[in-house]
XYZ file of C-alpha atoms in Angstrom:
489
model
C -6.632 -2.736 24.757
C -5.632 0.138 22.774
C -7.265 3.368 24.109
C -9.136 4.645 21.114
C -9.630 8.432 22.727
C -5.586 8.815 22.644
C -4.085 6.715 20.266
C -3.572 8.509 17.005
C -4.384 5.912 14.427
C -2.713 7.970 11.274
C 0.393 8.329 13.102
C 0.612 4.616 14.745
C 0.372 3.227 11.164
C 3.124 5.400 10.202
C 4.913 3.738 12.712
C 3.466 -0.084 11.756
C 4.880 0.805 8.107
C 8.226 2.315 9.468
C 8.907 -1.058 11.251
C 7.668 -3.328 8.876
C 9.709 -1.646 6.243
C 13.065 -2.352 8.420
C 11.968 -6.318 7.835
C 10.649 -6.051 4.496
C 14.081 -4.446 2.748
C 15.969 -7.121 4.642
C 15.103 -9.622 1.893
C 16.303 -7.727 -1.012
C 19.311 -5.387 0.423
C 20.962 -8.237 2.380
C 20.457 -10.448 -0.771
C 21.771 -7.836 -3.149
C 25.271 -7.550 -0.974
C 25.796 -10.866 0.075
C 28.244 -11.921 -2.825
C 30.610 -9.031 -2.100
C 30.440 -9.923 1.786
C 31.142 -13.628 1.038
C 33.928 -12.379 -1.015
C 35.580 -10.037 1.264
C 34.689 -12.042 4.680
C 35.184 -15.508 3.294
C 33.791 -18.792 4.491
C 31.832 -19.411 1.456
C 29.996 -22.538 3.085
C 28.378 -20.297 5.836
C 26.655 -18.392 3.164
C 23.111 -19.640 3.620
C 23.776 -19.342 7.565
C 23.551 -15.562 7.001
C 19.789 -16.124 5.929
C 18.946 -19.188 7.878
C 20.347 -17.689 11.394
C 18.190 -14.374 11.083
C 14.946 -16.709 10.076
C 15.909 -18.940 12.568
C 15.391 -16.819 15.727
C 12.489 -14.735 13.851
C 10.810 -18.016 13.763
C 11.455 -19.537 17.184
C 10.368 -16.108 18.885
C 7.232 -15.094 16.476
C 4.971 -17.006 18.983
C 6.364 -15.974 22.143
C 6.593 -12.296 21.754
C 2.939 -12.347 20.551
C 1.977 -13.960 23.693
C 3.893 -11.323 25.428
C 2.154 -8.627 23.889
C -1.194 -9.872 25.684
C 0.440 -9.807 28.887
C 2.315 -6.642 28.851
C 0.545 -4.700 25.921
C 1.812 -4.070 22.435
C 4.150 -1.075 22.947
C 6.401 -2.290 25.498
C 7.164 -5.489 23.250
C 7.388 -3.501 20.056
C 9.714 -0.984 21.429
C 11.847 -3.788 22.849
C 12.147 -5.408 19.398
C 13.138 -2.333 17.535
C 15.814 -1.922 19.998
C 17.004 -5.336 19.594
C 16.899 -5.007 15.945
C 18.782 -2.175 15.721
C 21.434 -3.366 18.142
C 22.102 -6.236 16.044
C 21.771 -3.999 12.833
C 24.953 -1.826 14.403
C 26.740 -5.197 15.051
C 26.324 -6.786 11.765
C 28.095 -3.536 10.151
C 30.902 -4.259 12.469
C 31.401 -8.140 11.632
C 34.525 -9.109 11.041
C 34.156 -12.631 10.125
C 31.280 -14.715 8.597
C 30.571 -16.757 11.932
C 30.564 -12.965 13.666
C 28.257 -11.887 10.914
C 26.093 -14.980 11.572
C 25.896 -14.409 15.394
C 24.687 -10.816 14.926
C 22.027 -11.601 12.531
C 20.715 -14.274 15.286
C 20.470 -10.832 17.500
C 18.526 -8.906 14.493
C 16.358 -12.302 14.111
C 15.062 -11.694 17.628
C 14.201 -8.239 17.172
C 12.361 -9.155 13.755
C 10.425 -12.005 15.979
C 8.624 -8.846 17.792
C 8.414 -6.488 15.182
C 6.507 -8.457 12.575
C 3.795 -10.326 14.849
C 2.729 -7.289 17.086
C 2.827 -4.765 14.216
C 0.304 -6.754 12.494
C -1.633 -7.464 15.939
C -1.583 -3.502 16.547
C -3.207 -3.132 13.009
C -6.236 -5.593 14.061
C -6.365 -4.119 17.207
C -7.203 -0.481 15.410
C -9.495 -0.841 12.382
C -12.013 -2.781 12.313
C -12.564 -5.548 9.530
C -14.331 -3.363 7.288
C -11.314 -0.966 7.353
C -8.545 -3.436 6.945
C -8.596 -3.829 3.150
C -7.502 -0.425 2.823
C -4.890 -0.357 5.472
C -3.445 -3.825 4.017
C -3.241 -1.845 0.930
C -0.646 0.505 2.554
C 0.986 -2.308 4.106
C 1.698 -3.891 0.728
C 2.728 -0.643 -0.493
C 5.727 -1.062 1.929
C 6.680 -4.348 0.721
C 6.378 -2.636 -3.038
C 8.577 -0.090 -1.889
C 11.328 -1.985 -0.223
C 11.454 -4.231 -3.300
C 12.795 -1.335 -5.427
C 14.621 0.445 -2.841
C 16.606 -2.609 -1.403
C 18.375 -3.696 -4.660
C 18.608 -0.129 -5.551
C 20.478 0.824 -2.368
C 22.249 -2.768 -1.982
C 23.804 -2.108 -5.484
C 24.598 1.714 -4.767
C 25.941 1.139 -1.080
C 28.331 -1.859 -2.512
C 29.197 0.198 -5.291
C 30.142 3.457 -3.762
C 30.259 3.147 0.279
C 31.029 -0.130 1.958
C 28.777 -3.042 2.711
C 28.276 -2.048 6.876
C 25.819 0.434 5.561
C 23.436 -1.914 4.201
C 22.593 -2.798 8.262
C 23.264 0.927 9.237
C 20.428 2.274 7.263
C 18.018 0.639 9.597
C 19.302 2.708 12.311
C 17.232 6.231 11.508
C 14.268 4.165 10.406
C 14.005 2.015 13.442
C 14.262 5.438 15.678
C 11.352 7.049 13.578
C 9.469 3.977 14.131
C 10.053 4.284 18.100
C 9.539 7.777 18.607
C 5.948 7.339 17.249
C 4.866 4.364 18.944
C 6.134 5.850 22.142
C 4.061 8.957 21.677
C 1.183 8.031 19.842
C 0.575 4.320 20.965
C -1.619 4.561 24.117
C -3.123 1.510 25.634
C -4.821 -0.338 28.773
C -3.358 -3.646 29.429
C -5.360 -6.023 31.208
C -3.055 -8.515 33.323
C -3.895 -12.154 32.495
C -2.694 -15.040 34.518
C -0.645 -16.693 31.437
C 2.755 -18.346 31.320
C 4.995 -18.441 28.650
C 6.207 -21.477 26.998
C 10.033 -20.436 27.171
C 10.717 -24.217 27.597
C 9.179 -24.856 24.410
C 10.730 -22.169 22.340
C 13.867 -23.406 23.881
C 13.445 -26.898 23.045
C 12.282 -25.548 19.188
C 15.193 -23.443 18.980
C 17.785 -25.997 19.607
C 16.150 -28.733 17.571
C 16.097 -26.320 14.601
C 19.647 -25.501 14.825
C 20.749 -29.174 15.382
C 18.988 -29.933 12.239
C 20.484 -26.570 10.370
C 23.883 -28.331 11.531
C 23.154 -31.494 10.333
C 22.291 -30.387 6.913
C 24.861 -28.387 6.256
C 27.958 -30.332 7.637
C 26.978 -33.892 5.955
C 29.949 -33.536 3.441
C 32.533 -31.379 5.376
C 31.649 -33.262 8.713
C 30.015 -36.422 9.048
C 30.849 -36.999 12.891
C 29.175 -33.535 13.478
C 26.255 -33.893 11.517
C 25.284 -37.469 12.839
C 25.938 -35.872 16.352
C 23.667 -32.762 15.364
C 20.875 -35.316 13.943
C 20.967 -37.155 17.003
C 20.238 -33.695 19.167
C 17.702 -32.636 16.787
C 15.576 -36.271 17.372
C 15.813 -35.659 21.183
C 14.988 -31.845 21.183
C 12.067 -32.653 18.703
C 10.840 -35.438 21.032
C 11.191 -33.178 24.131
C 9.419 -30.529 22.410
C 6.225 -32.610 21.335
C 6.238 -33.872 25.243
C 6.443 -30.006 26.514
C 4.072 -28.970 24.198
C 1.634 -31.780 25.373
C 1.985 -30.879 29.288
C 2.414 -26.882 28.614
C -0.556 -24.830 30.237
C -0.230 -22.532 27.238
C 1.753 -24.236 24.666
C 3.985 -22.393 21.820
C 1.900 -24.610 19.256
C -1.411 -25.963 19.641
C -1.598 -29.103 18.275
C -5.463 -29.421 18.463
C -5.250 -26.183 16.372
C -2.672 -27.642 14.077
C -4.876 -30.713 13.644
C -7.463 -28.947 11.976
C -7.620 -30.032 7.894
C -7.728 -26.689 6.471
C -5.112 -25.077 8.725
C -3.002 -27.938 8.794
C -2.691 -28.326 5.019
C -2.897 -24.528 4.176
C 0.224 -24.111 6.499
C 1.969 -27.201 5.177
C 1.665 -25.563 1.513
C 2.787 -21.998 3.289
C 5.866 -23.669 4.529
C 7.025 -25.453 1.507
C 6.289 -22.418 -0.534
C 8.786 -20.448 1.988
C 11.333 -23.026 1.313
C 11.150 -22.175 -2.393
C 10.785 -18.525 -2.493
C 14.068 -18.553 0.095
C 15.798 -20.417 -2.275
C 15.198 -17.588 -5.067
C 16.191 -14.873 -2.511
C 19.631 -16.121 -1.175
C 20.834 -17.414 -4.149
C 19.705 -15.749 -7.397
C 21.728 -12.815 -6.933
C 24.864 -15.051 -6.464
C 24.179 -16.518 -9.918
C 23.418 -13.288 -11.335
C 26.700 -12.049 -10.110
C 28.992 -15.083 -10.067
C 28.035 -16.861 -13.299
C 26.268 -14.177 -15.441
C 28.996 -11.883 -14.735
C 26.370 -8.823 -14.064
C 26.760 -5.742 -11.639
C 24.982 -6.156 -8.060
C 22.720 -3.707 -9.378
C 21.252 -6.243 -12.199
C 21.614 -8.689 -9.634
C 19.228 -6.887 -7.216
C 16.631 -5.926 -9.884
C 16.388 -9.458 -10.935
C 15.212 -10.383 -7.174
C 13.072 -6.677 -7.205
C 10.403 -8.578 -9.528
C 9.763 -11.234 -7.290
C 8.928 -8.966 -4.449
C 7.107 -6.871 -6.528
C 5.135 -9.275 -8.192
C 4.402 -10.568 -4.421
C 1.887 -7.191 -3.529
C 0.596 -7.450 -6.890
C -0.557 -10.574 -6.731
C -1.595 -10.431 -3.141
C -3.936 -7.389 -4.101
C -5.373 -9.090 -7.385
C -6.201 -12.113 -4.933
C -8.075 -10.245 -2.689
C -10.344 -8.630 -5.193
C -10.846 -12.472 -6.747
C -11.978 -14.191 -3.602
C -15.528 -13.466 -3.849
C -15.736 -14.211 -7.758
C -13.702 -17.544 -7.947
C -13.584 -18.892 -4.309
C -10.589 -19.155 -1.738
C -9.305 -22.266 -3.299
C -9.223 -21.686 -6.992
C -7.210 -18.540 -6.057
C -4.572 -20.841 -3.865
C -3.997 -23.449 -6.610
C -3.390 -20.514 -9.195
C -0.607 -19.102 -6.653
C 0.898 -22.820 -6.447
C 0.825 -23.400 -9.822
C 2.786 -20.473 -10.452
C 5.405 -21.449 -8.550
C 6.917 -24.397 -10.300
C 6.050 -22.140 -13.636
C 8.542 -19.618 -12.441
C 10.668 -22.176 -11.274
C 11.517 -23.738 -14.690
C 13.078 -20.315 -15.717
C 16.149 -20.706 -12.797
C 16.518 -24.600 -14.218
C 16.957 -23.502 -17.497
C 19.721 -20.560 -16.560
C 23.413 -21.268 -18.397
C 26.434 -19.125 -18.012
C 25.391 -17.246 -21.106
C 21.501 -16.533 -20.327
C 20.270 -12.882 -20.395
C 19.530 -11.939 -16.972
C 15.934 -11.366 -18.351
C 15.143 -14.943 -18.158
C 15.839 -14.682 -14.747
C 13.609 -11.665 -13.910
C 11.052 -13.405 -15.913
C 10.998 -16.479 -13.591
C 11.636 -14.023 -10.416
C 8.037 -11.928 -11.415
C 6.046 -15.030 -11.949
C 6.817 -16.620 -8.290
C 6.340 -13.432 -6.812
C 2.749 -13.400 -8.460
C 2.193 -16.922 -7.219
C 3.374 -16.138 -3.908
C 1.159 -13.353 -3.722
C -2.013 -15.462 -4.557
C -0.765 -18.582 -2.410
C -0.212 -16.716 0.911
C -2.958 -14.316 0.734
C -5.759 -17.185 -0.055
C -3.967 -19.116 2.561
C -4.317 -16.701 5.523
C -7.861 -15.936 4.851
C -8.772 -19.740 4.503
C -7.199 -20.602 8.041
C -8.919 -16.958 9.476
C -12.369 -18.158 8.347
C -11.699 -21.881 9.449
C -11.953 -20.545 13.118
C -13.565 -18.818 15.678
C -12.922 -15.356 16.439
C -11.226 -16.217 19.767
C -8.964 -18.800 17.802
C -8.084 -15.919 15.257
C -4.916 -14.713 16.447
C -3.357 -17.799 17.283
C -4.018 -19.192 13.612
C -3.006 -16.097 11.816
C 0.199 -16.824 13.940
C 0.870 -20.506 13.070
C 0.597 -19.175 9.049
C 3.732 -16.633 9.859
C 5.295 -19.274 12.037
C 5.032 -22.195 8.879
C 6.337 -19.770 6.702
C 9.084 -18.424 8.328
C 9.949 -22.062 9.358
C 9.996 -22.893 5.739
C 12.646 -20.053 4.791
C 14.544 -21.345 7.831
C 14.645 -24.959 6.564
C 14.814 -24.124 3.172
C 17.778 -21.501 3.337
C 19.725 -24.476 5.567
C 18.892 -27.630 2.915
C 19.432 -25.515 -0.157
C 23.001 -24.155 1.570
C 23.521 -28.180 1.978
C 22.732 -28.506 -2.090
C 24.992 -25.944 -2.787
C 27.829 -26.838 -0.534
C 27.842 -30.828 -1.596
C 27.941 -29.688 -5.669
C 30.983 -27.451 -4.844
C 32.935 -30.260 -3.145
C 31.432 -32.907 -5.559
C 31.621 -31.601 -9.179
C 30.562 -33.584 -11.716
C 33.750 -35.014 -13.472
C 36.249 -32.910 -11.726
C 37.765 -32.040 -8.549
C 36.367 -29.664 -5.795
C 36.750 -26.124 -6.264
C 38.915 -23.817 -4.043
C 37.097 -21.887 -1.769
C 39.461 -19.123 -2.240
C 38.844 -18.772 -6.085
C 35.114 -18.690 -5.417
C 35.661 -16.067 -2.733
C 37.755 -13.881 -5.398
C 35.258 -14.821 -8.065
C 32.516 -12.537 -6.210
C 34.883 -10.075 -4.831
C 37.220 -9.472 -7.599
C 36.876 -11.831 -10.724
C 39.589 -9.806 -12.446
C 41.968 -11.055 -10.273
C 41.586 -14.798 -11.219
C 42.905 -14.527 -14.854
C 42.231 -17.858 -16.691
C 41.500 -19.755 -13.591
C 38.241 -17.445 -13.068
C 36.187 -19.436 -15.919
C 36.904 -22.692 -14.247
C 35.650 -21.383 -10.828
C 32.401 -19.737 -12.880
C 31.444 -23.316 -14.037
C 32.006 -24.760 -10.571
C 29.567 -22.097 -9.072
C 27.155 -22.650 -12.212
C 27.330 -26.490 -11.680
C 26.551 -26.045 -7.471
C 23.728 -23.527 -8.091
C 22.010 -25.324 -10.977
C 21.597 -28.225 -8.369
C 19.922 -25.576 -5.877
C 17.655 -24.457 -8.467
C 16.420 -27.812 -9.519
C 15.892 -28.214 -5.904
C 13.726 -25.023 -5.776
C 11.686 -26.334 -8.583
C 10.994 -29.626 -6.736
C 9.992 -28.014 -3.593
C 7.693 -25.624 -5.741
C 5.994 -29.102 -7.287
C 5.497 -30.243 -3.787
C 3.936 -26.909 -3.088
C 1.397 -27.543 -5.672
C 0.741 -31.219 -4.252
C -0.001 -29.826 -0.852
C -2.139 -27.222 -2.137
C -4.507 -30.089 -3.916
C -5.101 -31.229 -0.339
C -6.603 -27.871 0.800
C -10.309 -28.259 1.236
C -13.040 -25.655 0.164
C -13.433 -23.000 2.903
C -16.425 -20.841 2.287
C -15.565 -16.680 2.571
C -16.924 -15.568 5.946
C -18.900 -12.777 6.527
C -17.276 -9.525 8.003
C -16.376 -10.370 11.511
C -16.876 -7.526 14.115
C -13.922 -5.698 15.101
C -14.415 -6.449 18.983
C -15.390 -9.549 20.082
C -18.814 -9.881 21.972
């Protein structure tokens, strides 16, 4: 329990916003710089793993760190998460190859898995329900600012410095957040006899990693893909057995079995798959196919991240008038509408079309994600609200992990098997992203091959967006609960 007499809420909230800013800016700043990073480090077939590896460890550790914060307090877990994230950021900046960058992104993801859920828990601890609307506005502003600052900083860093600085700029922000938490977050921890489901978390991580390998290596190494697929099935089976026997499981199947939670989380998972396709691959298309600068590519993505908090704020004001389910369905319907813009992209299309699709999908995610979390929280009693909220964060992160992997597999397959031609040379693609002028006449062929591959990826995003709408139609009506007390009776 936090000590209200010694905790200074504004300064702790500032620390939360600084810590969340590091996570929020990751999506746009890394995406903006990734074409240049891939161009310099090579191994373009591992492109999606730079995103998926971060999401893998973040997803696998989110629930674990949430439970650790109940046992040992919020502050030590937050300080540990910030330290790990900053070490990962430092190592990412000195990566010498794509595999080493992926390894260090795994470290970053562990830190993010501690920072995101525990920061949100601190807000819940500090502010009563009637105050959280205002505080959520502050947190939404963090994502809005990062949506502008990320692409701008990414474009400027790539153009005037060197790409390692996209990771190293986290260092001063993280140190500031850690100092504020250390000085002003006070708590009295009540020890609880609870075991952490380490075995479940490990089996889940192995299962998702095996699935990622199976999807990405299907064309390049079929034998490895089959072995990874068998490993995935075995790990999933063991995971289910472990969760059923664990005293305090990583995933509470009884909670997930409730229809509002199951359906809302299914829609959230699918929406996470769709949106990661935009985040990971739109900058590559704008730079490699449309021949625009990293700054332009970043700002086409900015509109998505900017539309998200706008949609979330509008949704929060619309619940009472229209109800939770209609707001959720509106958001789900906006996703395939926005995705049509990316299906329509061609080599000579204006980047304005990509920007328009981005903002529509961002608005859709704002409506859908906000309605989904309220539906889930209002479907359970106070004592289950923390676990239910964590399940929704988990579902979105898992969707992003699976989406990055599956869409990366689509990209790799279509690069190797283009329509009516031979596979494209990976070195040509690397030079197309890093220094297109060096390709000469061969550059146009490489550009068209990349366009073909990414077009298939965007069609997959559109299909997943339609599945999101279908899952949203299954979400039942849930009444808006009266304001809950800030502290359980």
